[in-house]
mmCIF file of C-alpha atoms in Angstrom:
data_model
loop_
_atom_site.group_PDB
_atom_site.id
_atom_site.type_symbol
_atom_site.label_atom_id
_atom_site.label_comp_id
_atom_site.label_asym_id
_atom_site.label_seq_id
_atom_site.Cartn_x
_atom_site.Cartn_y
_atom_site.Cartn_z
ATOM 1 C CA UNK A 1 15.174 122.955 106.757
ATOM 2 C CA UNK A 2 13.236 121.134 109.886
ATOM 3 C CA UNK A 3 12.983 122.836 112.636
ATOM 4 C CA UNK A 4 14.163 121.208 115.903
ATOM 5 C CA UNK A 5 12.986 122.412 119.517
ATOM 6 C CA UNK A 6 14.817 122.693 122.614
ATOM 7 C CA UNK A 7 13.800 123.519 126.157
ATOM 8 C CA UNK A 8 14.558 125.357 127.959
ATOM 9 C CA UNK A 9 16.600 127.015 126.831
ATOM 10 C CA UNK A 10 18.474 128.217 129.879
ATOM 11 C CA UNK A 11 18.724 126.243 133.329
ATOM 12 C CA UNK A 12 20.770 127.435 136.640
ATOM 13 C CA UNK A 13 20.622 124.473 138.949
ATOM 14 C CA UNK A 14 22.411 123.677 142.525
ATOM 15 C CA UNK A 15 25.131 121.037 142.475
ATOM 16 C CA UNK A 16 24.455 117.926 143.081
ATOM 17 C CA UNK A 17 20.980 118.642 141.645
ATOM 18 C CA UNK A 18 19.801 116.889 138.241
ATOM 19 C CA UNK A 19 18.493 118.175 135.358
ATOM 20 C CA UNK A 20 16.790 117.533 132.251
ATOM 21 C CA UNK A 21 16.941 119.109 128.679
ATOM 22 C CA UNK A 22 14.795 118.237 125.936
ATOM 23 C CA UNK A 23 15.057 118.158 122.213
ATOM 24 C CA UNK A 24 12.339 118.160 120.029
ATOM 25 C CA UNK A 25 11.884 117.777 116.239
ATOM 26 C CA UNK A 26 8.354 119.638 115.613
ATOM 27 C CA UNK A 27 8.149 118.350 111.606
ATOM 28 C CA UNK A 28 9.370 115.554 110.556
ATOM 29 C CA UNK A 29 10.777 112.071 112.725
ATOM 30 C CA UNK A 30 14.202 111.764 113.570
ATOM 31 C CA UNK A 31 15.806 108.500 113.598
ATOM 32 C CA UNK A 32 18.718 109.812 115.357
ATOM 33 C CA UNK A 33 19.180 112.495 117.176
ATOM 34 C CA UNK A 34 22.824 113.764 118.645
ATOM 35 C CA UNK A 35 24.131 116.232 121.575
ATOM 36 C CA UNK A 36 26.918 118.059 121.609
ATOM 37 C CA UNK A 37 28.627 120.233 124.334
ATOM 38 C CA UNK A 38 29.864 124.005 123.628
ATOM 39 C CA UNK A 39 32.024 125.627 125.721
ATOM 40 C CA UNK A 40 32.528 129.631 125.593
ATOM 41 C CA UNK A 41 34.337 130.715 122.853
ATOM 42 C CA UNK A 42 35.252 127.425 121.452
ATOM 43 C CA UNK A 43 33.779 124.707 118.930
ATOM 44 C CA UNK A 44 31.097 121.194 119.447
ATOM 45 C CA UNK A 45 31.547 117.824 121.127
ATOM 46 C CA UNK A 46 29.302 115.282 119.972
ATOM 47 C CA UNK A 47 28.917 113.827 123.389
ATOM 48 C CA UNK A 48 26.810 111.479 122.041
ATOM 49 C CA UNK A 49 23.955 109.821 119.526
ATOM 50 C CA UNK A 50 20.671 108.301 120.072
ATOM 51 C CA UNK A 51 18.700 106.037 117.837
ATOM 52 C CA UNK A 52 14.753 105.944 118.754
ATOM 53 C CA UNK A 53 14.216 102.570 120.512
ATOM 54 C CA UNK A 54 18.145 101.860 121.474
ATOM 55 C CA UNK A 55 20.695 102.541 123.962
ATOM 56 C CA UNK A 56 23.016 106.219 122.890
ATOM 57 C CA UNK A 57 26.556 106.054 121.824
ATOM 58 C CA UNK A 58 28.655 107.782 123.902
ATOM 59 C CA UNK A 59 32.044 109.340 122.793
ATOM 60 C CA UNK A 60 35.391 108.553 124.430
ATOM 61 C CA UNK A 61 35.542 111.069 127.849
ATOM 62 C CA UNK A 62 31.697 111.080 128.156
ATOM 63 C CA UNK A 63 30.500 109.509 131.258
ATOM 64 C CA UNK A 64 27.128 107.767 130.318
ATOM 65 C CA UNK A 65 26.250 107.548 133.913
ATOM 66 C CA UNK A 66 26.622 111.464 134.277
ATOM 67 C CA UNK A 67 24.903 112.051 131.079
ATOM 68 C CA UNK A 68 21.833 110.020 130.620
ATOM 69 C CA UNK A 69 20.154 110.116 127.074
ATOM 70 C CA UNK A 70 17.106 108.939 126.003
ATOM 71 C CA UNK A 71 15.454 108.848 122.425
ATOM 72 C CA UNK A 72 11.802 107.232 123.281
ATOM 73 C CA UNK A 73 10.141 108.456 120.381
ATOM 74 C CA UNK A 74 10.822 109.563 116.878
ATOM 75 C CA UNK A 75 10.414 113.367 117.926
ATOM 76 C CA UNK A 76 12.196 113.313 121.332
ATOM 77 C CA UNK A 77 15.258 112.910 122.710
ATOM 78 C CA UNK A 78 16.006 114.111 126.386
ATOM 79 C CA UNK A 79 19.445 114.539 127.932
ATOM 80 C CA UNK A 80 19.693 114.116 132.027
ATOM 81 C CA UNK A 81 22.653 115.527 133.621
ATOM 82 C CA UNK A 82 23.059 113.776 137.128
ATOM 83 C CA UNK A 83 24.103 115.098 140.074
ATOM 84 C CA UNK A 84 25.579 118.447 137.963
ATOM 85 C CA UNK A 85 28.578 120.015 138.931
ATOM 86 C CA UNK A 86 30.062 123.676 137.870
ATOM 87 C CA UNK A 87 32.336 122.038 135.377
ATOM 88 C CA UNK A 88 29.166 120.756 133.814
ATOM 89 C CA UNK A 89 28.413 124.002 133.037
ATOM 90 C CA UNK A 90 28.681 124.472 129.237
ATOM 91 C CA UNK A 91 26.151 125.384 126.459
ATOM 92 C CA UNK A 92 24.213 122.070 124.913
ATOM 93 C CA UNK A 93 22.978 121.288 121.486
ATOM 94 C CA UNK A 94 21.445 118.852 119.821
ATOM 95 C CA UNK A 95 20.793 118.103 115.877
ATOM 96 C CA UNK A 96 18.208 115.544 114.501
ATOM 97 C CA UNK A 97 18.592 113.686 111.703
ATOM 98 C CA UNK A 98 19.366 112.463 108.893
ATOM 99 C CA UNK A 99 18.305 115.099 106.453
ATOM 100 C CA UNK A 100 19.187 115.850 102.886
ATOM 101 C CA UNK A 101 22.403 115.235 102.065
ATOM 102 C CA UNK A 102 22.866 113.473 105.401
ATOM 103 C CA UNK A 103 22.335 117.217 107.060
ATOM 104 C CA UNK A 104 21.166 118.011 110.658
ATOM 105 C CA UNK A 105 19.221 119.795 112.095
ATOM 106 C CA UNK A 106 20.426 121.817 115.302
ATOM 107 C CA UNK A 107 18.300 123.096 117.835
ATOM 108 C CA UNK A 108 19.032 126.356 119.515
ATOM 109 C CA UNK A 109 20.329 125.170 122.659
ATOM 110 C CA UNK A 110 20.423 125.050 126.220
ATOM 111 C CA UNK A 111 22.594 127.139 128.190
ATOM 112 C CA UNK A 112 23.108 125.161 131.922
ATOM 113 C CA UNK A 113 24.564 126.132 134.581
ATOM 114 C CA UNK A 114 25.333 125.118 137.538
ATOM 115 C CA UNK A 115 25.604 127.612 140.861
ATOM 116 C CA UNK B 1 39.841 108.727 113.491
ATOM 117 C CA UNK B 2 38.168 112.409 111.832
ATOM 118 C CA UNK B 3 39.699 115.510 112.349
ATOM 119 C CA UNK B 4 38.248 118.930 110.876
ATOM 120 C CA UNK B 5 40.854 121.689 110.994
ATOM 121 C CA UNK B 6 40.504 125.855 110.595
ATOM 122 C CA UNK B 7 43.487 127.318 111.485
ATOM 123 C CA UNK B 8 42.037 130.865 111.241
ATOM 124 C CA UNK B 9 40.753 131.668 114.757
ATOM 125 C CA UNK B 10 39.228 135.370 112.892
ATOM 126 C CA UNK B 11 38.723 136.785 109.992
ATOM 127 C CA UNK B 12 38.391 140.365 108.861
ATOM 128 C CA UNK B 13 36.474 141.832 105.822
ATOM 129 C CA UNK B 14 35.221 145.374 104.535
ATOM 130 C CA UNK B 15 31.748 145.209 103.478
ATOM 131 C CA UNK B 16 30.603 144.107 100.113
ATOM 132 C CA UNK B 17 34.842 142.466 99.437
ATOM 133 C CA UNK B 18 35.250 138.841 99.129
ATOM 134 C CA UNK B 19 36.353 136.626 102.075
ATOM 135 C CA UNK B 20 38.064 133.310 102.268
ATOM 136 C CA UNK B 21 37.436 130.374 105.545
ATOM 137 C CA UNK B 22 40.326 127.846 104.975
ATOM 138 C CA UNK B 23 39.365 124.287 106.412
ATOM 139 C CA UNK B 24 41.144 121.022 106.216
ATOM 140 C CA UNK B 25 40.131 118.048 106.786
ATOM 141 C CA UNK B 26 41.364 114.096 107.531
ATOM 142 C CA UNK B 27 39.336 111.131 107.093
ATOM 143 C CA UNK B 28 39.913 107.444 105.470
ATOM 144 C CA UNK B 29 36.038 107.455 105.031
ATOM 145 C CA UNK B 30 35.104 106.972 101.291
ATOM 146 C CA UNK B 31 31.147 108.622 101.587
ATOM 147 C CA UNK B 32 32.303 111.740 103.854
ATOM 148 C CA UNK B 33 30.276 115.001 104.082
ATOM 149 C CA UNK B 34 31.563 118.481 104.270
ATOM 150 C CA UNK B 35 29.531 121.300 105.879
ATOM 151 C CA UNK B 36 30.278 124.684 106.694
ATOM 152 C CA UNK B 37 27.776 126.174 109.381
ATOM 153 C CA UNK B 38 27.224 129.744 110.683
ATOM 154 C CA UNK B 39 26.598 130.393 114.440
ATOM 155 C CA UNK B 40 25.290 134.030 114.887
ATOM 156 C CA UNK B 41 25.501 135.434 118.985
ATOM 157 C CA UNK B 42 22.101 133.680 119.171
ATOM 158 C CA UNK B 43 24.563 130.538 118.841
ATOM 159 C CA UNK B 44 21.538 128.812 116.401
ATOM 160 C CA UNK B 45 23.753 126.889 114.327
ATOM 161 C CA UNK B 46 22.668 127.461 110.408
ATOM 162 C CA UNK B 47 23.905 125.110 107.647
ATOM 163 C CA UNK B 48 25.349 127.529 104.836
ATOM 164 C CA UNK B 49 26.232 125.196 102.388
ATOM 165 C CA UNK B 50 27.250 121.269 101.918
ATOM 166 C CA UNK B 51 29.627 119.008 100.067
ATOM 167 C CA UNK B 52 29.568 115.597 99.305
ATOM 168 C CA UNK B 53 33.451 114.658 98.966
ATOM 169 C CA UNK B 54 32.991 111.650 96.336
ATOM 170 C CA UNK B 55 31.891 114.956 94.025
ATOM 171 C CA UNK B 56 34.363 116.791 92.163
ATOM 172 C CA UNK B 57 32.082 119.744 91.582
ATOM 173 C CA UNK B 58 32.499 122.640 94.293
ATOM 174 C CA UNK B 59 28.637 123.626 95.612
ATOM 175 C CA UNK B 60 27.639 127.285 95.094
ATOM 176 C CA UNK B 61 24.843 129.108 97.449
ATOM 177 C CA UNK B 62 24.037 132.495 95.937
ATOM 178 C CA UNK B 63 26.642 134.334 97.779
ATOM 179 C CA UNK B 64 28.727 131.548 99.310
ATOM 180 C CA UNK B 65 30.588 128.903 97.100
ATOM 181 C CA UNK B 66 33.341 126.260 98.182
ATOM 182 C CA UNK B 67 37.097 125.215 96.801
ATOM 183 C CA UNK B 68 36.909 121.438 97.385
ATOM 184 C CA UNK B 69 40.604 119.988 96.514
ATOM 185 C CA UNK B 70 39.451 115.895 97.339
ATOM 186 C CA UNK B 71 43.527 115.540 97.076
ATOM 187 C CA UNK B 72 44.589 118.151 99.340
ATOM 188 C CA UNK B 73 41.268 117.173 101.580
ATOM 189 C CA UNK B 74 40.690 121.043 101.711
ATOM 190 C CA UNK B 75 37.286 122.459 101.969
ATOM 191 C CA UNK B 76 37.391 126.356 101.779
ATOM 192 C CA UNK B 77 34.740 128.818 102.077
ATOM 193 C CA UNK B 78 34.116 132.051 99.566
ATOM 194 C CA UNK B 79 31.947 134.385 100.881
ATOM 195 C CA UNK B 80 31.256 137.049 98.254
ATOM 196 C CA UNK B 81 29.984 140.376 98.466
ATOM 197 C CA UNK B 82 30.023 140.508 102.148
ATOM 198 C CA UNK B 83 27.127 141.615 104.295
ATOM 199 C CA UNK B 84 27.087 142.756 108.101
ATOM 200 C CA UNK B 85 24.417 140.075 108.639
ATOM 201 C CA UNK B 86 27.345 137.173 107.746
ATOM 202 C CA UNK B 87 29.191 138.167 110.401
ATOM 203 C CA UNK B 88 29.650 135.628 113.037
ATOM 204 C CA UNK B 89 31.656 132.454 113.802
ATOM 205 C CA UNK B 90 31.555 129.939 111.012
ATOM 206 C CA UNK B 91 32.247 126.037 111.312
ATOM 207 C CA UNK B 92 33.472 123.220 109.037
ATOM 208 C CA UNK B 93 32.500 120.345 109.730
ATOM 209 C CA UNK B 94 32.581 116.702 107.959
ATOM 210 C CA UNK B 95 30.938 113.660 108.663
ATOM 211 C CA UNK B 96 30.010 110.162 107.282
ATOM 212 C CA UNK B 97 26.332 110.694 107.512
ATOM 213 C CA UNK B 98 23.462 108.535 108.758
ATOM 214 C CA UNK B 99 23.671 107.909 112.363
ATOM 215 C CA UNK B 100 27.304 109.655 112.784
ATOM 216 C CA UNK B 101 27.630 112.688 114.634
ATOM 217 C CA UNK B 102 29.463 115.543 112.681
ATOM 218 C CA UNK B 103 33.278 116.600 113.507
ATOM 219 C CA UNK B 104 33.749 119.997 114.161
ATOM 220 C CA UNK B 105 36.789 122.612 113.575
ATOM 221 C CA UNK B 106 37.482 125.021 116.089
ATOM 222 C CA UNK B 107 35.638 127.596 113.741
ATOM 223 C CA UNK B 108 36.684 131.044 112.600
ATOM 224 C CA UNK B 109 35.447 134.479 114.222
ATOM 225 C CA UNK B 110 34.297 136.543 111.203
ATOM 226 C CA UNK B 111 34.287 140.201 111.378
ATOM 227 C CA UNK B 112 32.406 142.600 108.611
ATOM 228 C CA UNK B 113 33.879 146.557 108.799
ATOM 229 C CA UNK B 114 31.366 148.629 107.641
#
């Protein structure tokens, strides 16, 4: 499968601080790329999905002001959270696609937190 | 609305035996996708095998294999032959592909006893 990039790969930040986690897809162009939100010990959230050139869908609960995405290219998608706060503290994916089969391709995630 | 259900929060297997994932899922979507992914402690999610739901035919990969029932809109997982590597939590997931995210189960905790 592609591979797809993420850095870094763990953040500790100071609330009230932003921060800014990127996903990369290092061989082939992804016309949409998505993030989703782990928390310990339980499943994904697709927070939300970017298309390269347009504005991200956000999912009911997600506050697109807290969460700023941006897909500028075909290869990278970044995910800003603003002014974090402990509760923002989670583990964050994202997956490019579309693949075969209309797979994706996950990265290995970013673990954030926030002190 | 989606919803991707696995109502087996772990699983337990000795090595080299044959394990079952149950997953059900809940869609009005015509072109839906099934997926079953493993996520290892390294939490790197890793497609193990895929299912297009307009297809009768259950996908095999070497080891793993699916029972797709389109009517009962259950998508299980057989894991044969167990290995120690397989352990680790394992997701279903469906989607309607292109530019839609994927909806996840709450995924099942596989153990392998040696």
């Amino acid at each position: 499968g592609a591979v797809v990039s993420q850095h870094p790969s763990w953040v500790i930040c100071k609330s009230g601080t932003s921060v800014k986690i990127e996903c990369r897809s290092l061989d082939f162009q992804a016309t949409t790329m998505f993030w989703y939100r782990q928390f310990p010990k339980q499943s994904l959230m697709l927070m939300a999905t970017s298309n390269e050139g347009s504005k991200a869908t956000y999912e009911q609960g997600v506050e697109k002001d807290k969460f700023l995405i941006n897909h500028a290219s075909l290869t990278l998608s970044t995910l800003t959270v603003t002014s974090a706060h402990p509760e923002d503290s989670s583990f964050y994916i994202c997956s490019a696609g579309p693949g075969t089969l209309y797979e994706q391709y996950f990265g290995p995630g970013t673990r954030l937190t926030v002190t | 609305a989606q919803t991707v259900t696995q109502s087996q929060p772990e699983m337990s297997v000795q090595e080299a035996e044959t394990v079952t994932l149950s997953c059900t899922y809940d869609t009005s979507e015509s072109d839906y996708y099934l997926f079953w992914y493993k996520q290892p402690p390294s939490r790197q999610m890793i497609l193990v095998i895929r299912q297009e739901a307009y297809k009768q035919q259950n996908a095999t990969e070497n080891r793993f294999s699916v029972n797709f029932q389109k009517a009962a809109k259950s998508f299980s997982l057989k894991i044969s032959d167990s290995q120690l590597g397989d352990a680790a939590m394992y997701f279903c997931a469906g989607g309607r592909g292109g530019a839609d995210g994927l909806t996840f189960g709450k995924g099942t905790h596989l153990i392998i006893q040696p």
